[in-house]
CSV table of C-alpha atoms and ligand atoms in Angstrom, one decimal:
chain,number,residue,atom,x,y,z
C,1,UNK,CA,-28.8,-211.7,29.3
C,2,UNK,CA,-29.7,-209.8,26.2
C,3,UNK,CA,-32.1,-207.0,26.5
C,4,UNK,CA,-32.9,-203.8,24.7
C,5,UNK,CA,-30.6,-200.7,24.8
C,6,UNK,CA,-27.0,-200.0,24.5
C,7,UNK,CA,-25.7,-202.4,27.2
C,8,UNK,CA,-26.6,-205.7,28.7
C,9,UNK,CA,-26.8,-206.0,32.5
C,10,UNK,CA,-25.0,-209.1,33.6
C,11,UNK,CA,-24.7,-209.0,37.4
C,12,UNK,CA,-25.7,-206.7,40.2
C,13,UNK,CA,-24.4,-206.3,43.8
C,14,UNK,CA,-26.8,-204.1,45.7
C,15,UNK,CA,-26.4,-203.2,49.4
C,16,UNK,CA,-28.7,-201.1,51.6
C,17,UNK,CA,-28.3,-199.9,55.1
C,18,UNK,CA,-31.5,-199.7,57.3
C,19,UNK,CA,-31.5,-197.7,60.5
C,20,UNK,CA,-34.5,-197.7,62.9
C,21,UNK,CA,-36.4,-194.4,63.2
C,22,UNK,CA,-35.0,-193.0,59.9
C,23,UNK,CA,-36.4,-193.1,56.4
C,24,UNK,CA,-33.0,-192.5,54.9
C,25,UNK,CA,-30.9,-195.3,53.7
C,26,UNK,CA,-27.4,-195.4,52.2
C,27,UNK,CA,-26.8,-197.8,49.4
C,28,UNK,CA,-24.3,-199.0,46.8
C,29,UNK,CA,-25.0,-200.7,43.5
C,30,UNK,CA,-22.3,-202.3,41.5
C,31,UNK,CA,-23.4,-203.4,38.0
C,32,UNK,CA,-21.3,-205.5,35.7
C,33,UNK,CA,-22.5,-205.0,32.1
C,34,UNK,CA,-21.4,-205.4,28.5
C,35,UNK,CA,-21.5,-202.6,26.0
C,36,UNK,CA,-23.5,-203.6,22.9
C,37,UNK,CA,-22.3,-200.6,21.0
C,38,UNK,CA,-19.4,-198.1,21.6
C,39,UNK,CA,-20.4,-196.0,24.6
C,40,UNK,CA,-19.3,-192.6,25.8
C,41,UNK,CA,-22.5,-192.2,27.8
C,42,UNK,CA,-25.1,-194.6,29.2
C,43,UNK,CA,-28.1,-194.4,31.6
C,44,UNK,CA,-29.4,-196.3,34.6
C,45,UNK,CA,-32.9,-195.8,35.9
C,46,UNK,CA,-33.0,-194.2,39.3
C,47,UNK,CA,-35.7,-192.2,41.0
C,48,UNK,CA,-36.2,-190.7,44.4
C,49,UNK,CA,-32.7,-190.6,45.6
C,50,UNK,CA,-29.4,-188.7,45.6
C,51,UNK,CA,-26.3,-190.0,43.9
C,52,UNK,CA,-23.0,-189.2,45.7
C,53,UNK,CA,-20.4,-190.9,43.5
C,54,UNK,CA,-20.1,-193.0,40.4
C,55,UNK,CA,-17.1,-195.0,39.2
C,56,UNK,CA,-16.6,-196.9,36.0
C,57,UNK,CA,-13.9,-199.6,36.2
C,58,UNK,CA,-12.7,-198.0,39.3
C,59,UNK,CA,-12.3,-194.5,37.8
C,60,UNK,CA,-14.5,-191.7,38.9
C,61,UNK,CA,-17.0,-190.8,36.2
C,62,UNK,CA,-19.0,-187.7,35.5
C,63,UNK,CA,-22.8,-188.2,36.0
C,64,UNK,CA,-26.0,-186.3,35.9
C,65,UNK,CA,-29.5,-187.2,37.2
C,66,UNK,CA,-32.6,-186.1,35.3
C,67,UNK,CA,-36.2,-187.4,35.2
C,68,UNK,CA,-35.5,-190.7,37.0
C,69,UNK,CA,-32.4,-191.4,34.9
C,70,UNK,CA,-28.8,-191.5,36.0
C,71,UNK,CA,-26.6,-190.5,33.0
C,72,UNK,CA,-23.0,-191.7,33.3
C,73,UNK,CA,-20.1,-190.5,31.1
C,74,UNK,CA,-17.3,-193.0,31.4
C,75,UNK,CA,-14.0,-193.2,29.5
C,76,UNK,CA,-15.0,-194.4,26.1
C,77,UNK,CA,-16.1,-198.1,26.1
C,78,UNK,CA,-15.6,-200.2,23.0
C,79,UNK,CA,-18.5,-202.4,21.7
C,80,UNK,CA,-18.4,-205.7,23.5
C,81,UNK,CA,-16.4,-204.3,26.4
C,82,UNK,CA,-17.4,-205.5,29.9
C,83,UNK,CA,-17.4,-202.8,32.4
C,84,UNK,CA,-18.3,-202.3,36.1
C,85,UNK,CA,-20.2,-199.2,37.3
C,86,UNK,CA,-20.5,-198.5,41.0
C,87,UNK,CA,-23.0,-196.0,42.3
C,88,UNK,CA,-23.0,-194.7,45.9
C,89,UNK,CA,-26.3,-193.2,46.7
C,90,UNK,CA,-28.9,-192.4,49.3
C,91,UNK,CA,-32.7,-193.0,49.2
C,92,UNK,CA,-35.5,-191.9,51.3
C,93,UNK,CA,-38.4,-194.2,51.8
C,94,UNK,CA,-41.1,-191.8,50.5
C,95,UNK,CA,-43.8,-192.8,48.1
C,96,UNK,CA,-44.4,-189.3,46.8
C,97,UNK,CA,-47.5,-187.2,46.7
C,98,UNK,CA,-49.5,-189.7,44.8
C,99,UNK,CA,-48.3,-192.7,46.8
C,100,UNK,CA,-46.9,-194.4,43.7
C,101,UNK,CA,-43.6,-195.5,45.2
C,102,UNK,CA,-42.6,-199.0,46.2
C,103,UNK,CA,-42.1,-198.5,49.9
C,104,UNK,CA,-44.4,-200.3,52.5
C,105,UNK,CA,-43.5,-199.1,56.0
C,106,UNK,CA,-44.0,-201.1,59.2
C,107,UNK,CA,-43.2,-200.0,62.8
C,108,UNK,CA,-39.6,-200.9,62.6
C,109,UNK,CA,-38.8,-201.9,59.0
C,110,UNK,CA,-40.1,-201.9,55.5
C,111,UNK,CA,-40.9,-204.1,52.5
C,112,UNK,CA,-41.1,-203.3,48.9
C,113,UNK,CA,-44.0,-203.7,46.5
C,114,UNK,CA,-42.1,-203.3,43.3
C,115,UNK,CA,-44.5,-204.6,40.8
C,116,UNK,CA,-47.3,-202.1,41.3
C,117,UNK,CA,-45.6,-199.5,39.1
C,118,UNK,CA,-42.3,-201.2,38.2
C,119,UNK,CA,-40.6,-198.9,40.6
C,120,UNK,CA,-37.6,-201.0,41.8
C,121,UNK,CA,-35.4,-198.1,40.4
C,122,UNK,CA,-36.6,-196.1,43.4
C,123,UNK,CA,-34.8,-198.6,45.6
C,124,UNK,CA,-31.5,-198.9,43.7
C,125,UNK,CA,-30.1,-197.7,40.4
C,126,UNK,CA,-30.8,-200.4,37.8
C,127,UNK,CA,-31.8,-201.1,34.2
C,128,UNK,CA,-35.6,-201.1,34.5
C,129,UNK,CA,-36.2,-203.5,31.6
C,130,UNK,CA,-37.9,-206.8,32.2
C,131,UNK,CA,-36.2,-208.3,29.2
C,132,UNK,CA,-32.7,-207.7,30.6
C,133,UNK,CA,-32.2,-210.3,33.3
C,134,UNK,CA,-29.1,-210.4,35.5
C,135,UNK,CA,-27.8,-212.3,38.5
C,136,UNK,CA,-28.0,-210.6,41.9
C,137,UNK,CA,-26.3,-210.3,45.2
C,138,UNK,CA,-28.3,-208.3,47.7
C,139,UNK,CA,-26.9,-207.3,51.1
C,140,UNK,CA,-29.2,-205.8,53.7
C,141,UNK,CA,-27.7,-204.3,56.8
C,142,UNK,CA,-30.0,-203.7,59.8
C,143,UNK,CA,-30.0,-203.8,63.6
C,144,UNK,CA,-29.2,-207.4,64.7
C,145,UNK,CA,-32.6,-207.8,66.4
C,146,UNK,CA,-34.3,-207.4,63.0
C,147,UNK,CA,-33.8,-209.5,59.9
C,148,UNK,CA,-32.8,-208.2,56.5
C,149,UNK,CA,-34.7,-210.1,53.8
C,150,UNK,CA,-34.1,-210.5,50.0
C,151,UNK,CA,-34.9,-213.2,47.5
C,152,UNK,CA,-32.3,-215.8,46.6
C,153,UNK,CA,-30.2,-217.9,49.0
C,154,UNK,CA,-28.8,-216.5,52.3
C,155,UNK,CA,-25.0,-217.0,51.8
C,156,UNK,CA,-23.6,-215.0,54.7
C,157,UNK,CA,-24.6,-213.2,57.9
C,158,UNK,CA,-21.9,-210.9,59.2
C,159,UNK,CA,-22.2,-209.4,62.7
C,160,UNK,CA,-21.2,-205.7,62.7
C,161,UNK,CA,-20.3,-203.2,65.4
C,162,UNK,CA,-23.2,-201.4,67.2
C,163,UNK,CA,-25.4,-204.5,67.3
C,164,UNK,CA,-25.9,-204.6,63.6
C,165,UNK,CA,-25.8,-207.4,61.1
C,166,UNK,CA,-25.4,-207.7,57.3
C,167,UNK,CA,-27.2,-210.5,55.5
C,168,UNK,CA,-26.1,-211.3,52.0
C,169,UNK,CA,-28.4,-213.1,49.5
C,170,UNK,CA,-27.4,-214.6,46.2
C,171,UNK,CA,-29.7,-215.1,43.2
C,172,UNK,CA,-27.7,-217.3,40.8
C,173,UNK,CA,-30.5,-217.5,38.1
C,174,UNK,CA,-30.9,-214.2,36.2
C,175,UNK,CA,-33.9,-212.0,37.1
C,176,UNK,CA,-35.2,-208.7,36.0
C,177,UNK,CA,-34.4,-205.9,38.5
C,178,UNK,CA,-38.2,-205.2,38.8
C,179,UNK,CA,-38.7,-208.7,40.3
C,180,UNK,CA,-36.6,-208.3,43.4
C,181,UNK,CA,-37.7,-208.1,47.0
C,182,UNK,CA,-35.9,-206.3,49.9
C,183,UNK,CA,-37.3,-206.0,53.4
C,184,UNK,CA,-36.4,-205.5,57.0
C,185,UNK,CA,-38.4,-206.4,60.0
C,186,UNK,CA,-38.9,-208.6,63.1
C,187,UNK,CA,-38.9,-211.8,61.0
C,188,UNK,CA,-37.7,-215.3,61.3
C,189,UNK,CA,-36.5,-217.5,58.5
C,190,UNK,CA,-37.8,-221.1,58.6
C,191,UNK,CA,-36.2,-223.7,56.3
C,192,UNK,CA,-36.6,-227.4,55.6
C,193,UNK,CA,-35.9,-229.7,52.7
C,194,UNK,CA,-38.9,-229.9,50.4
C,195,UNK,CA,-39.9,-232.0,47.4
C,196,UNK,CA,-37.0,-233.0,45.0
C,197,UNK,CA,-34.4,-231.4,47.3
C,198,UNK,CA,-35.8,-227.9,46.9
C,199,UNK,CA,-34.9,-225.8,50.0
C,200,UNK,CA,-38.2,-224.5,51.4
C,201,UNK,CA,-37.7,-221.1,53.0
C,202,UNK,CA,-40.4,-219.0,54.6
C,203,UNK,CA,-39.9,-215.6,56.2
C,204,UNK,CA,-42.6,-214.7,58.7
C,205,UNK,CA,-43.1,-212.4,61.7
C,206,UNK,CA,-41.3,-214.0,64.6
C,207,UNK,CA,-44.3,-213.4,66.9
C,208,UNK,CA,-46.5,-215.5,64.4
C,209,UNK,CA,-44.2,-218.5,63.7
C,210,UNK,CA,-46.4,-220.8,65.8
C,211,UNK,CA,-49.6,-219.5,64.3
C,212,UNK,CA,-48.5,-219.8,60.7
C,213,UNK,CA,-46.6,-223.1,60.8
C,214,UNK,CA,-49.5,-225.3,59.9
C,215,UNK,CA,-50.6,-223.3,56.9
C,216,UNK,CA,-47.0,-222.9,55.6
C,217,UNK,CA,-46.7,-226.7,55.7
C,218,UNK,CA,-49.2,-226.8,52.7
C,219,UNK,CA,-46.6,-225.4,50.4
C,220,UNK,CA,-44.8,-228.8,49.9
C,221,UNK,CA,-48.0,-230.3,48.4
C,222,UNK,CA,-48.6,-227.2,46.3
C,223,UNK,CA,-45.1,-227.5,44.8
C,224,UNK,CA,-45.6,-231.3,44.1
C,225,UNK,CA,-48.9,-230.5,42.3
C,226,UNK,CA,-47.3,-228.0,40.0
C,227,UNK,CA,-44.1,-230.0,39.3
C,228,UNK,CA,-46.3,-232.9,38.3
C,229,UNK,CA,-47.7,-230.8,35.5
C,230,UNK,CA,-44.8,-228.5,34.6
C,231,UNK,CA,-41.7,-230.5,35.4
C,232,UNK,CA,-38.9,-229.6,37.9
C,233,UNK,CA,-39.2,-226.4,40.0
C,234,UNK,CA,-36.8,-223.9,38.2
C,235,UNK,CA,-34.8,-222.7,41.3
C,236,UNK,CA,-33.1,-224.2,44.3
C,237,UNK,CA,-35.2,-222.3,46.9
C,238,UNK,CA,-38.8,-221.4,47.4
C,239,UNK,CA,-41.0,-220.0,50.1
C,240,UNK,CA,-43.4,-217.4,51.3
C,241,UNK,CA,-42.4,-214.0,52.7
C,242,UNK,CA,-45.3,-213.0,55.0
C,243,UNK,CA,-44.6,-209.3,55.9
C,244,UNK,CA,-46.4,-207.3,58.5
C,245,UNK,CA,-48.7,-204.7,57.0
C,246,UNK,CA,-50.6,-204.7,53.8
C,247,UNK,CA,-48.2,-205.8,51.0
C,248,UNK,CA,-48.8,-208.0,47.9
C,249,UNK,CA,-49.7,-210.6,47.0
C,250,UNK,CA,-47.0,-210.8,44.3
C,251,UNK,CA,-44.2,-212.9,43.3
C,252,UNK,CA,-40.5,-212.3,43.2
C,253,UNK,CA,-37.9,-214.9,42.2
C,254,UNK,CA,-37.9,-217.8,44.7
C,255,UNK,CA,-40.3,-215.9,47.0
C,256,UNK,CA,-44.0,-215.2,47.1
C,257,UNK,CA,-45.0,-212.2,49.1
C,258,UNK,CA,-48.3,-212.8,50.8
C,259,UNK,CA,-48.9,-210.7,53.9
C,260,UNK,CA,-49.1,-212.4,57.3
C,261,UNK,CA,-52.7,-211.3,58.0
C,262,UNK,CA,-54.0,-213.0,54.8
C,263,UNK,CA,-52.0,-216.2,55.5
C,264,UNK,CA,-53.3,-216.3,59.1
C,265,UNK,CA,-56.9,-215.8,58.1
C,266,UNK,CA,-57.3,-218.8,55.7
C,267,UNK,CA,-55.7,-221.2,53.4
C,268,UNK,CA,-55.4,-218.7,50.5
C,269,UNK,CA,-55.1,-221.7,48.1
C,270,UNK,CA,-55.8,-219.9,44.9
C,271,UNK,CA,-53.4,-217.0,45.7
C,272,UNK,CA,-50.6,-219.3,46.8
C,273,UNK,CA,-50.9,-221.5,43.7
C,274,UNK,CA,-51.1,-218.4,41.5
C,275,UNK,CA,-48.0,-216.9,43.0
C,276,UNK,CA,-46.1,-220.3,43.0
C,277,UNK,CA,-46.9,-220.7,39.3
C,278,UNK,CA,-45.2,-217.4,38.6
C,279,UNK,CA,-41.9,-219.1,39.5
C,280,UNK,CA,-42.2,-220.8,36.2
C,281,UNK,CA,-44.1,-218.2,34.2
C,282,UNK,CA,-42.9,-214.8,35.3
C,283,UNK,CA,-39.6,-215.5,37.1
C,284,UNK,CA,-37.9,-218.3,35.2
C,285,UNK,CA,-39.6,-217.6,31.9
C,286,UNK,CA,-40.2,-213.9,31.8
C,287,UNK,CA,-42.7,-212.2,29.4
C,288,UNK,CA,-40.7,-210.2,26.9
C,289,UNK,CA,-42.8,-207.0,26.9
C,290,UNK,CA,-45.9,-205.8,28.7
C,291,UNK,CA,-48.1,-207.0,25.9
C,292,UNK,CA,-46.8,-210.5,26.6
C,293,UNK,CA,-47.8,-210.3,30.2
C,294,UNK,CA,-50.7,-212.7,29.6
C,295,UNK,CA,-48.1,-215.4,29.5
C,296,UNK,CA,-47.3,-214.8,33.1
C,297,UNK,CA,-50.8,-213.8,34.4
C,298,UNK,CA,-52.7,-216.2,32.2
C,299,UNK,CA,-50.6,-219.2,33.3
C,300,UNK,CA,-50.7,-218.2,37.0
C,301,UNK,CA,-54.5,-217.9,36.8
C,302,UNK,CA,-54.9,-221.1,34.8
C,303,UNK,CA,-52.9,-223.2,37.2
C,304,UNK,CA,-54.2,-221.3,40.3
C,305,UNK,CA,-57.9,-222.0,39.3
C,306,UNK,CA,-57.1,-225.6,38.3
C,307,UNK,CA,-55.3,-226.2,41.6
C,308,UNK,CA,-58.3,-224.7,43.6
C,309,UNK,CA,-60.8,-226.9,41.6
C,310,UNK,CA,-58.6,-230.0,42.0
C,311,UNK,CA,-58.4,-229.5,45.8
C,312,UNK,CA,-62.2,-229.4,46.1
C,313,UNK,CA,-62.8,-232.2,43.6
C,314,UNK,CA,-59.6,-234.2,43.0
C,315,UNK,CA,-59.1,-235.2,39.4
C,316,UNK,CA,-62.4,-233.7,38.3
C,317,UNK,CA,-62.3,-232.3,34.8
C,318,UNK,CA,-65.9,-230.9,35.4
C,319,UNK,CA,-64.8,-228.8,38.4
C,320,UNK,CA,-62.0,-227.2,36.4
C,321,UNK,CA,-64.4,-226.6,33.5
C,322,UNK,CA,-66.9,-225.0,35.8
C,323,UNK,CA,-64.3,-222.5,37.0
C,324,UNK,CA,-63.3,-221.7,33.4
C,325,UNK,CA,-67.0,-221.4,32.4
C,326,UNK,CA,-67.4,-218.7,35.0
C,327,UNK,CA,-64.5,-216.7,33.5
C,328,UNK,CA,-65.8,-217.4,30.0
C,329,UNK,CA,-69.0,-215.7,31.1
C,330,UNK,CA,-67.1,-212.5,31.9
C,331,UNK,CA,-64.7,-212.5,29.0
C,332,UNK,CA,-66.7,-210.4,26.4
C,333,UNK,CA,-67.3,-207.7,29.0
C,334,UNK,CA,-63.5,-207.7,29.9
C,335,UNK,CA,-62.5,-207.6,26.2
C,336,UNK,CA,-64.9,-204.6,25.7
C,337,UNK,CA,-63.4,-202.7,28.6
C,338,UNK,CA,-59.7,-203.8,28.7
C,339,UNK,CA,-59.0,-205.0,25.2
C,340,UNK,CA,-57.9,-208.6,24.2
C,341,UNK,CA,-55.3,-210.5,26.3
C,342,UNK,CA,-52.2,-209.9,24.1
C,343,UNK,CA,-53.1,-206.3,23.1
C,344,UNK,CA,-54.6,-204.9,26.3
C,345,UNK,CA,-55.3,-201.2,27.0
C,346,UNK,CA,-52.8,-199.5,29.3
C,347,UNK,CA,-54.9,-199.7,32.4
C,348,UNK,CA,-55.8,-203.4,32.5
C,349,UNK,CA,-55.0,-206.5,34.4
C,350,UNK,CA,-58.0,-208.8,34.5
C,351,UNK,CA,-58.0,-209.7,30.8
C,352,UNK,CA,-54.4,-210.9,30.9
C,353,UNK,CA,-55.3,-213.1,33.8
C,354,UNK,CA,-58.7,-214.5,33.0
C,355,UNK,CA,-58.6,-214.1,29.2
C,356,UNK,CA,-55.0,-215.5,29.1
C,357,UNK,CA,-56.2,-218.5,31.1
C,358,UNK,CA,-59.1,-219.1,28.8
C,359,UNK,CA,-56.7,-219.0,25.8
C,360,UNK,CA,-54.7,-221.8,27.4
C,361,UNK,CA,-57.8,-223.7,28.3
C,362,UNK,CA,-59.0,-223.5,24.6
C,363,UNK,CA,-55.6,-224.8,23.5
C,364,UNK,CA,-55.9,-227.7,26.0
C,365,UNK,CA,-59.4,-228.4,24.8
C,366,UNK,CA,-58.2,-228.5,21.2
C,367,UNK,CA,-55.0,-230.6,21.4
C,368,UNK,CA,-55.9,-232.7,24.5
C,369,UNK,CA,-54.4,-232.7,28.0
C,370,UNK,CA,-51.4,-234.8,27.1
C,371,UNK,CA,-50.2,-232.7,24.2
C,372,UNK,CA,-51.0,-229.5,26.1
C,373,UNK,CA,-48.7,-230.7,29.0
C,374,UNK,CA,-46.0,-231.5,26.4
C,375,UNK,CA,-46.3,-227.9,25.0
C,376,UNK,CA,-46.1,-226.4,28.5
C,377,UNK,CA,-43.1,-228.4,29.5
C,378,UNK,CA,-41.3,-227.6,26.3
C,379,UNK,CA,-41.9,-223.8,26.9
C,380,UNK,CA,-40.6,-223.9,30.4
C,381,UNK,CA,-37.6,-226.0,29.3
C,382,UNK,CA,-36.6,-224.0,26.2
C,383,UNK,CA,-37.1,-220.5,27.7
C,384,UNK,CA,-35.7,-221.2,31.2
C,385,UNK,CA,-33.8,-218.2,32.6
C,386,UNK,CA,-34.8,-216.2,29.6
C,387,UNK,CA,-37.7,-214.2,28.1
C,388,UNK,CA,-40.7,-215.4,26.1
C,389,UNK,CA,-42.8,-213.6,23.6
C,390,UNK,CA,-46.4,-214.4,22.4
C,391,UNK,CA,-44.9,-215.4,19.0
C,392,UNK,CA,-42.4,-217.8,20.8
C,393,UNK,CA,-45.3,-219.4,22.6
C,394,UNK,CA,-47.4,-219.9,19.4
C,395,UNK,CA,-44.4,-221.3,17.6
C,396,UNK,CA,-43.6,-223.8,20.4
C,397,UNK,CA,-47.3,-224.8,20.6
C,398,UNK,CA,-47.4,-225.5,16.9
C,399,UNK,CA,-44.1,-227.4,16.8
C,400,UNK,CA,-44.7,-229.5,19.9
C,401,UNK,CA,-48.4,-230.3,19.4
C,402,UNK,CA,-47.9,-230.9,15.6
C,403,UNK,CA,-51.2,-229.1,15.1
C,404,UNK,CA,-51.7,-225.7,13.4
C,405,UNK,CA,-53.1,-223.9,16.4
C,406,UNK,CA,-52.0,-220.4,15.2
C,407,UNK,CA,-55.5,-219.3,14.1
C,408,UNK,CA,-57.1,-220.6,17.3
C,409,UNK,CA,-54.6,-218.9,19.6
C,410,UNK,CA,-54.5,-215.7,17.5
C,411,UNK,CA,-58.2,-215.4,17.8
C,412,UNK,CA,-58.2,-216.0,21.6
C,413,UNK,CA,-55.3,-213.5,22.1
C,414,UNK,CA,-56.2,-210.7,19.8
C,415,UNK,CA,-59.9,-210.8,18.8
C,416,UNK,CA,-62.4,-208.2,20.0
C,417,UNK,CA,-65.1,-210.9,20.3
C,418,UNK,CA,-64.8,-213.9,22.7
C,419,UNK,CA,-64.3,-217.0,20.5
C,420,UNK,CA,-66.4,-220.1,21.0
C,421,UNK,CA,-64.8,-222.6,23.6
C,422,UNK,CA,-63.8,-225.8,21.9
C,423,UNK,CA,-65.9,-228.7,23.4
C,424,UNK,CA,-68.3,-226.3,25.1
C,425,UNK,CA,-70.5,-224.8,22.4
C,426,UNK,CA,-73.1,-224.0,25.0
C,427,UNK,CA,-70.9,-221.5,27.0
C,428,UNK,CA,-72.1,-217.9,26.7
C,429,UNK,CA,-70.2,-214.6,27.3
C,430,UNK,CA,-72.0,-211.3,27.9
C,431,UNK,CA,-71.0,-208.0,26.5
C,432,UNK,CA,-70.4,-205.0,28.7
C,433,UNK,CA,-73.6,-203.2,29.5
C,434,UNK,CA,-74.1,-200.3,27.1
I,1,LIG,ZN1,-50.0,-212.9,39.0
């Protein structure tokens, strides 16, 4: 899938070897890619590990690692040539002095929190570019009493000598490397057939299967609620990964990571609806750049807040409006401190979520619920398995609604001042205290 840079990543095969009582893991990454210009040198992102060997199309290649990059000098590749690069490496699960790494340790195992700092390249060499999506096969080898976990479908479990097992997962829909999940621990996989034939797959601590079963059963209804508004679920599998330890919440393709303690302590309806929505906006349709992140976070917040309001007061437009009014009240303060939703300051996060949701709500208020739903379904249909920019969203909204909503959305997405909410002239938003 097209991205920036001098090659397109097409398909990854990643394997990692976990051993109890050791923080070191051996790994192999094989990337199939296509050169978009003649190449005598290219780079993968890789931090925090040691590279032992690199081959390109089966031939040993010279390489060099510097500042979280792995530079590879292959035999010369022509523009358009497909090539396969294989990297044998070792990583240590160490988050560094500032704790910015992706590793989350448990007593016997680990999980990954890749989105905190886009650090999946600390786990395996990859092209760390959210716009360059590729298909994945991830194989996790671990002691047989533990379960190796990754997103996608479990396609093979191979028993190995020394009481070990390799579990191979396949993700047939392209995904950015940063959106993967890999984990090992004392987990059980629970599967059943869900709405519209989607395979529902949860991965939970084996000791908590009984305790979590009832809350996990809510996911089927959550999926039905979202498909009623957005159309078919974009993948074949969905479920929650509930790791031990404090991890998440965040989404990865086909899998929402919400830690077991959070799930056990309450229904977590908003969080679950928010993360589930990311399968449409985030995973299937991926924001093209960080400035477009409101398209993922704004949608997830919009549908999460709507779902929560709808559970408490089914079908009530007022309950949803009340929730949006609360965020409207905070919007000016957020714009002052974090910038507008589609041009945020580097350290931000709230404005994409709450401000992005308000922009969508303003669009819905302007064109009406039916046309709004038509716009949303068109976006998830047209940009499925691809990337979406703010300009793409505006263009689709204009075309599908037949209304010139450019000025309205531009104001909501880029203005320093919170715009008035269509249909709610009485809503007020306070500036940040001076
Ligand atoms: Zn989110």
